[in-house]
PDB file of C-alpha atoms in Angstrom:
ATOM      1  CA  MET A  76       6.752 -16.095   5.850  1.00 73.00           C
ATOM      2  CA  ILE A  77      10.158 -15.361   7.368  1.00 79.00           C
ATOM      3  CA  HIS A  78      10.218 -12.674  10.047  1.00 80.00           C
ATOM      4  CA  ARG A  79      13.355 -11.186  11.645  1.00 88.00           C
ATOM      5  CA  CYS A  80      14.006  -8.218  13.934  1.00 90.00           C
ATOM      6  CA  CYS A  81      17.410  -6.546  14.035  1.00 88.00           C
ATOM      7  CA  PRO A  82      17.826  -4.166  16.991  1.00 90.00           C
ATOM      8  CA  SER A  83      20.350  -1.336  17.118  1.00 88.00           C
ATOM      9  CA  LYS A  84      21.039   1.482  19.585  1.00 89.00           C
ATOM     10  CA  ARG A  85      18.464   3.862  18.149  1.00 90.00           C
ATOM     11  CA  SER A  86      15.994   1.747  16.233  1.00 88.00           C
ATOM     12  CA  MET A  87      14.625  -1.656  15.340  1.00 87.00           C
ATOM     13  CA  LEU A  88      14.689  -2.978  11.772  1.00 85.00           C
ATOM     14  CA  GLU A  89      11.918  -5.462  11.056  1.00 83.00           C
ATOM     15  CA  VAL A  90      12.244  -7.654   7.951  1.00 82.00           C
ATOM     16  CA  LYS A  91       9.478  -9.874   6.591  1.00 78.00           C
ATOM     17  CA  PHE A  92       9.984 -12.111   3.576  1.00 76.00           C
ATOM     18  CA  ALA A  93       7.668 -14.398   1.652  1.00 78.00           C
ATOM     19  CA  VAL A  94       8.249 -16.391  -1.519  1.00 79.00           C
ATOM     20  CA  LEU A  95       5.841 -15.342  -4.268  1.00 80.00           C
ATOM     21  CA  TYR A  96       5.345 -17.291  -7.478  1.00 79.00           C
ATOM     22  CA  GLN A  97       4.816 -15.404 -10.739  1.00 83.00           C
ATOM     23  CA  ALA A  98       5.057 -12.114  -8.885  1.00 86.00           C
ATOM     24  CA  VAL A  99       4.394  -8.672 -10.266  1.00 92.00           C
ATOM     25  CA  GLU A 100       5.403  -5.329  -8.854  1.00 94.00           C
ATOM     26  CA  ALA A 101       2.603  -2.982  -7.812  1.00 96.00           C
ATOM     27  CA  THR A 102       3.700   0.657  -7.635  1.00 97.00           C
ATOM     28  CA  VAL A 103       1.212   3.088  -6.125  1.00 98.00           C
ATOM     29  CA  VAL A 104       1.702   6.013  -8.510  1.00 97.00           C
ATOM     30  CA  SER A 105      -1.070   8.137  -7.034  1.00 97.00           C
ATOM     31  CA  THR A 106      -3.157   8.300  -3.889  1.00 97.00           C
ATOM     32  CA  LYS A 107      -5.324  11.374  -4.118  1.00 97.00           C
ATOM     33  CA  VAL A 108      -8.339  12.956  -2.440  1.00 97.00           C
ATOM     34  CA  VAL A 109     -10.626  13.520  -5.456  1.00 97.00           C
ATOM     35  CA  ARG A 110     -13.803  14.635  -3.672  1.00 97.00           C
ATOM     36  CA  GLY A 111     -14.215  16.440  -0.362  1.00 96.00           C
ATOM     37  CA  SER A 112     -11.218  16.980   1.884  1.00 94.00           C
ATOM     38  CA  TRP A 113      -9.362  15.090   4.571  1.00 93.00           C
ATOM     39  CA  MET A 114     -10.167  16.674   7.938  1.00 90.00           C
ATOM     40  CA  ASP A 115      -7.193  18.059   9.886  1.00 88.00           C
ATOM     41  CA  HIS A 116      -8.306  16.333  13.096  1.00 88.00           C
ATOM     42  CA  TYR A 117      -8.325  12.886  11.420  1.00 92.00           C
ATOM     43  CA  ARG A 118      -5.243  10.723  11.292  1.00 92.00           C
ATOM     44  CA  GLY A 119      -4.913   8.331   8.403  1.00 93.00           C
ATOM     45  CA  GLN A 120      -3.590   4.897   7.650  1.00 94.00           C
ATOM     46  CA  VAL A 121      -3.148   3.284   4.240  1.00 96.00           C
ATOM     47  CA  VAL A 122      -2.241  -0.405   4.283  1.00 95.00           C
ATOM     48  CA  CYS A 123      -2.365  -3.187   1.746  1.00 94.00           C
ATOM     49  CA  ARG A 124      -2.372  -6.950   1.897  1.00 92.00           C
ATOM     50  CA  ASN A 125      -1.308  -9.578  -0.584  1.00 86.00           C
ATOM     51  CA  ALA A 126      -4.321 -11.873  -0.252  1.00 80.00           C
ATOM     52  CA  SER A 127      -2.480 -14.953  -1.535  1.00 72.00           C
ATOM     53  CA  ALA A 128       0.697 -14.642   0.550  1.00 67.00           C
ATOM     54  CA  SER A 129      -0.256 -13.749   4.107  1.00 66.00           C
ATOM     55  CA  GLU A 130      -2.634 -12.082   6.464  1.00 73.00           C
ATOM     56  CA  GLU A 131      -0.030  -9.408   7.239  1.00 81.00           C
ATOM     57  CA  ASP A 132      -0.738  -5.766   6.470  1.00 88.00           C
ATOM     58  CA  ILE A 133       1.950  -3.804   4.638  1.00 90.00           C
ATOM     59  CA  VAL A 134       1.859  -0.259   5.999  1.00 92.00           C
ATOM     60  CA  LEU A 135       2.168   2.297   3.209  1.00 95.00           C
ATOM     61  CA  LEU A 136       1.348   5.259   5.463  1.00 95.00           C
ATOM     62  CA  ASP A 137       0.480   5.771   9.110  1.00 93.00           C
ATOM     63  CA  SER A 138       0.174   9.411  10.124  1.00 90.00           C
ATOM     64  CA  ARG A 139       0.199   8.272  13.778  1.00 81.00           C
ATOM     65  CA  ASP A 140      -0.492  11.272  16.030  1.00 71.00           C
ATOM     66  CA  GLY A 141      -0.614  13.843  13.239  1.00 81.00           C
ATOM     67  CA  SER A 142      -2.994  14.690  10.471  1.00 83.00           C
ATOM     68  CA  MET A 143      -2.883  12.964   7.081  1.00 90.00           C
ATOM     69  CA  PRO A 144      -0.113  14.347   4.794  1.00 92.00           C
ATOM     70  CA  VAL A 145      -2.257  15.699   1.950  1.00 92.00           C
ATOM     71  CA  ASN A 146      -0.745  18.412  -0.272  1.00 93.00           C
ATOM     72  CA  SER A 147      -2.613  21.317  -1.887  1.00 91.00           C
ATOM     73  CA  ASP A 148      -3.460  19.183  -4.970  1.00 93.00           C
ATOM     74  CA  GLY A 149      -5.067  16.499  -2.789  1.00 94.00           C
ATOM     75  CA  ALA A 150      -2.189  14.036  -3.209  1.00 96.00           C
ATOM     76  CA  VAL A 151      -1.498  11.833  -0.188  1.00 95.00           C
ATOM     77  CA  GLU A 152       2.231  11.411   0.413  1.00 92.00           C
ATOM     78  CA  LEU A 153       2.828   7.712   1.151  1.00 95.00           C
ATOM     79  CA  SER A 154       5.877   6.498   3.110  1.00 93.00           C
ATOM     80  CA  ARG A 155       6.123   3.378   0.933  1.00 93.00           C
ATOM     81  CA  SER A 156       4.723   2.850  -2.546  1.00 95.00           C
ATOM     82  CA  VAL A 157       5.973  -0.478  -3.960  1.00 94.00           C
ATOM     83  CA  VAL A 158       4.781  -3.979  -3.041  1.00 92.00           C
ATOM     84  CA  SER A 159       4.888  -7.389  -4.704  1.00 91.00           C
ATOM     85  CA  VAL A 160       1.909  -9.614  -5.360  1.00 91.00           C
ATOM     86  CA  GLU A 161       1.307 -12.947  -7.074  1.00 90.00           C
ATOM     87  CA  LEU A 162      -0.235 -12.571 -10.511  1.00 90.00           C
ATOM     88  CA  SER A 163      -2.954 -15.066  -9.569  1.00 90.00           C
ATOM     89  CA  GLY A 164      -3.753 -13.261  -6.299  1.00 90.00           C
ATOM     90  CA  LEU A 165      -5.355 -10.031  -5.183  1.00 93.00           C
ATOM     91  CA  LEU A 166      -3.967  -6.826  -3.694  1.00 95.00           C
ATOM     92  CA  ILE A 167      -6.299  -5.368  -1.079  1.00 95.00           C
ATOM     93  CA  PHE A 168      -5.909  -1.776   0.125  1.00 96.00           C
ATOM     94  CA  HIS A 169      -7.465  -0.430   3.323  1.00 95.00           C
ATOM     95  CA  VAL A 170      -7.824   3.303   3.975  1.00 96.00           C
ATOM     96  CA  VAL A 171      -8.654   4.123   7.600  1.00 95.00           C
ATOM     97  CA  ALA A 172      -9.549   7.469   9.181  1.00 94.00           C
ATOM     98  CA  SER A 173      -9.569   7.891  12.953  1.00 92.00           C
ATOM     99  CA  ARG A 174      -9.342  10.756  15.425  1.00 88.00           C
ATOM    100  CA  VAL A 175      -5.831  12.169  15.882  1.00 84.00           C
ATOM    101  CA  ASN A 176      -5.776  11.526  19.632  1.00 79.00           C
ATOM    102  CA  ASP A 177      -7.542   8.156  19.536  1.00 74.00           C
ATOM    103  CA  GLU A 178      -6.667   5.586  16.840  1.00 67.00           C
ATOM    104  CA  MET A 179      -9.305   3.238  18.250  1.00 79.00           C
ATOM    105  CA  ASP A 180     -12.032   5.772  17.373  1.00 86.00           C
ATOM    106  CA  VAL A 181     -12.343   4.781  13.707  1.00 92.00           C
ATOM    107  CA  ILE A 182     -14.385   7.293  11.708  1.00 93.00           C
ATOM    108  CA  ALA A 183     -14.306   5.390   8.409  1.00 95.00           C
ATOM    109  CA  GLU A 184     -12.603   2.335   6.917  1.00 96.00           C
ATOM    110  CA  VAL A 185     -12.858   1.363   3.261  1.00 96.00           C
ATOM    111  CA  SER A 186     -11.228  -1.342   1.133  1.00 96.00           C
ATOM    112  CA  ALA A 187     -10.247  -1.385  -2.532  1.00 97.00           C
ATOM    113  CA  ILE A 188      -9.417  -4.642  -4.312  1.00 96.00           C
ATOM    114  CA  PHE A 189      -7.006  -4.759  -7.248  1.00 97.00           C
ATOM    115  CA  THR A 190      -6.510  -7.688  -9.604  1.00 96.00           C
ATOM    116  CA  PRO A 191      -2.813  -7.872 -10.609  1.00 95.00           C
ATOM    117  CA  MET A 192      -1.815  -7.413 -14.246  1.00 95.00           C
ATOM    118  CA  VAL A 193       1.467  -8.017 -16.113  1.00 91.00           C
ATOM    119  CA  GLY A 194       1.546  -4.357 -17.166  1.00 92.00           C
ATOM    120  CA  GLY A 195      -0.492  -1.187 -17.312  1.00 96.00           C
ATOM    121  CA  LYS A 196      -2.393   0.766 -14.672  1.00 98.00           C
ATOM    122  CA  SER A 197      -5.564   0.290 -12.668  1.00 98.00           C
ATOM    123  CA  LYS A 198      -7.585   2.634 -10.435  1.00 98.00           C
ATOM    124  CA  SER A 199     -10.059   2.301  -7.610  1.00 97.00           C
ATOM    125  CA  THR A 200     -11.863   4.825  -5.427  1.00 96.00           C
ATOM    126  CA  CYS A 201     -12.463   4.558  -1.684  1.00 96.00           C
ATOM    127  CA  ASP A 202     -15.501   6.522  -0.446  1.00 97.00           C
ATOM    128  CA  LEU A 203     -14.942   7.399   3.213  1.00 97.00           C
ATOM    129  CA  GLY A 204     -18.103   9.506   3.415  1.00 96.00           C
ATOM    130  CA  PHE A 205     -16.382  12.824   4.109  1.00 96.00           C
ATOM    131  CA  CYS A 206     -14.056  12.378   1.106  1.00 96.00           C
ATOM    132  CA  GLU A 207     -13.135  10.017  -1.727  1.00 97.00           C
ATOM    133  CA  VAL A 208      -9.583   8.746  -2.135  1.00 97.00           C
ATOM    134  CA  GLU A 209      -8.496   7.469  -5.556  1.00 98.00           C
ATOM    135  CA  ILE A 210      -5.660   4.932  -5.691  1.00 98.00           C
ATOM    136  CA  THR A 211      -3.786   4.355  -8.961  1.00 98.00           C
ATOM    137  CA  VAL A 212      -1.463   1.345  -9.273  1.00 98.00           C
ATOM    138  CA  ALA A 213       1.055   0.679 -12.072  1.00 98.00           C
ATOM    139  CA  TRP A 214       1.908  -2.976 -12.701  1.00 97.00           C
ATOM    140  CA  SER A 215       5.169  -4.469 -13.954  1.00 94.00           C
ATOM    141  CA  LEU A 216       6.319  -8.029 -14.406  1.00 86.00           C
ATOM    142  CA  PHE A 217       9.483  -9.196 -12.642  1.00 76.00           C
ATOM    143  CA  SER A 218      12.181 -10.899 -14.690  1.00 68.00           C
ATOM    144  CA  THR A 219      12.578 -14.583 -13.967  1.00 67.00           C
ATOM    145  CA  LEU A 220      15.888 -16.391 -13.589  1.00 68.00           C
ATOM    146  CA  GLU A 221      15.183 -18.030 -16.956  1.00 70.00           C
ATOM    147  CA  ASP A 222      14.707 -14.582 -18.578  1.00 63.00           C
ATOM    148  CA  LEU A 223      18.008 -13.352 -17.162  1.00 60.00           C
ATOM    149  CA  CYS A 224      19.921 -16.461 -18.307  1.00 69.00           C
ATOM    150  CA  CYS A 225      18.426 -16.354 -21.827  1.00 67.00           C
ATOM    151  CA  HIS A 226      19.568 -12.760 -22.285  1.00 58.00           C
ATOM    152  CA  ASN A 227      23.070 -13.388 -20.847  1.00 63.00           C
ATOM    153  CA  ILE A 228      22.474 -11.013 -17.947  1.00 55.00           C
ATOM    154  CA  LEU A 229      23.712 -13.546 -15.386  1.00 56.00           C
TER     155      LEU A 229
END
């Protein structure tokens, strides 16, 4: 894994890069509270990890000091929704609820494991006790250099 930080006057850009073989794109098309409700005094974090590439979490949402951004339909508004994963690997999601003023006070933490596919959609539900969160992922295959050359795109 390659890791670089690029500071500027007002912010810090952090870039992490890993080479993945036979990678597919995982797009989180829906993260939704399907049973119960997310409590206003709970902050939320949704992260995922490419089990074959690294032990690094990819943060899809961290509500930090505020409550979880859940709209009236129960949809959770993620900050990031696309990650890459090796076709032979696993994509592991973690949904964590903790108190707004104390991220160390974890109320519930649940994992969902997805097996990558070359296309289509897959779903999994995380039961946090006070609510259930359903995650839907759409899968798409990346073009290879060979594909691009064969179709005269390069």
